[in-house]
Amino acid sequence: TAVAQAHLRHLNPFPKNLGEVLKRYDKVVVPEMNLGQLATLIRAKYLVDAQSYNQVNGMPFKAEQLATVLKEAIND
């Protein structure tokens, strides 16, 4: 299954073409190592149904975790 990735280096202001890029995709998953603030900002500004995947335990995401979340998002 093909998936795409975007790495946001600057959040204020967001990149000029971020809204256009996000609207090209049926599903948007935002993995965050906090309580989901970025996904909330993206939903509010671009009206995209961004699914938040949060983890607040001080450990990096494992590839298996992200793969599982992405598979679930694609199959929904």
One Martini backbone bead per residue (centre of mass of N, CA, C, O) as a GRO file, in nm:
protein
   76
    1THR     BB    1   0.096   0.036   0.023
    2ALA     BB    2   0.054   0.367  -0.033
    3VAL     BB    3   0.244   0.633   0.116
    4ALA     BB    4   0.282   0.948   0.279
    5GLN     BB    5   0.512   1.224   0.367
    6ALA     BB    6   0.543   1.491   0.615
    7HIS     BB    7   0.777   1.748   0.718
    8LEU     BB    8   0.752   1.984   0.967
    9ARG     BB    9   0.953   2.270   1.040
   10HIS     BB   10   0.717   2.483   1.020
   11LEU     BB   11   0.432   2.628   1.212
   12ASN     BB   12   0.506   2.955   1.213
   13PRO     BB   13   0.411   2.937   0.956
   14PHE     BB   14   0.270   2.755   0.750
   15PRO     BB   15   0.295   2.620   0.473
   16LYS     BB   16   0.149   2.734   0.186
   17ASN     BB   17   0.082   2.418   0.064
   18LEU     BB   18  -0.057   2.236   0.284
   19GLY     BB   19  -0.357   2.230   0.207
   20GLU     BB   20  -0.319   2.106  -0.076
   21VAL     BB   21  -0.180   1.847   0.014
   22LEU     BB   22  -0.396   1.734   0.215
   23LYS     BB   23  -0.641   1.726  -0.003
   24ARG     BB   24  -0.518   1.474  -0.173
   25TYR     BB   25  -0.615   1.307   0.077
   26ASP     BB   26  -0.821   1.086   0.248
   27LYS     BB   27  -0.590   1.040   0.465
   28VAL     BB   28  -0.488   1.172   0.795
   29VAL     BB   29  -0.190   1.126   0.989
   30VAL     BB   30  -0.083   1.238   1.327
   31PRO     BB   31   0.209   1.195   1.474
   32GLU     BB   32   0.252   1.240   1.836
   33MET     BB   33   0.454   1.358   2.129
   34ASN     BB   34   0.158   1.434   2.248
   35LEU     BB   35  -0.185   1.570   2.268
   36GLY     BB   36  -0.255   1.695   1.960
   37GLN     BB   37  -0.202   1.994   1.852
   38LEU     BB   38  -0.147   1.971   1.545
   39ALA     BB   39  -0.412   1.839   1.459
   40THR     BB   40  -0.588   2.071   1.557
   41LEU     BB   41  -0.470   2.290   1.371
   42ILE     BB   42  -0.529   2.146   1.101
   43ARG     BB   43  -0.832   2.122   1.131
   44ALA     BB   44  -0.892   2.430   1.166
   45LYS     BB   45  -0.746   2.548   0.905
   46TYR     BB   46  -0.821   2.297   0.671
   47LEU     BB   47  -1.061   2.097   0.712
   48VAL     BB   48  -0.927   1.823   0.810
   49ASP     BB   49  -0.942   1.474   0.880
   50ALA     BB   50  -0.731   1.442   1.132
   51GLN     BB   51  -0.557   1.182   1.265
   52SER     BB   52  -0.461   1.110   1.586
   53TYR     BB   53  -0.132   1.004   1.718
   54ASN     BB   54  -0.048   0.938   2.051
   55GLN     BB   55   0.252   0.997   2.267
   56VAL     BB   56   0.340   1.008   2.640
   57ASN     BB   57   0.657   0.846   2.723
   58GLY     BB   58   0.952   0.936   2.590
   59MET     BB   59   0.923   0.758   2.335
   60PRO     BB   60   0.964   0.644   2.043
   61PHE     BB   61   0.844   0.536   1.772
   62LYS     BB   62   0.744   0.249   1.628
   63ALA     BB   63   0.709   0.101   1.332
   64GLU     BB   64   0.475  -0.090   1.409
   65GLN     BB   65   0.283   0.119   1.518
   66LEU     BB   66   0.254   0.287   1.259
   67ALA     BB   67   0.165   0.060   1.073
   68THR     BB   68  -0.097  -0.006   1.224
   69VAL     BB   69  -0.230   0.273   1.207
   70LEU     BB   70  -0.226   0.295   0.896
   71LYS     BB   71  -0.390   0.042   0.833
   72GLU     BB   72  -0.644   0.128   0.986
   73ALA     BB   73  -0.694   0.390   0.825
   74ILE     BB   74  -0.721   0.254   0.545
   75ASN     BB   75  -0.959   0.041   0.638
   76ASP     BB   76  -1.191   0.260   0.719
   0.00000   0.00000   0.00000
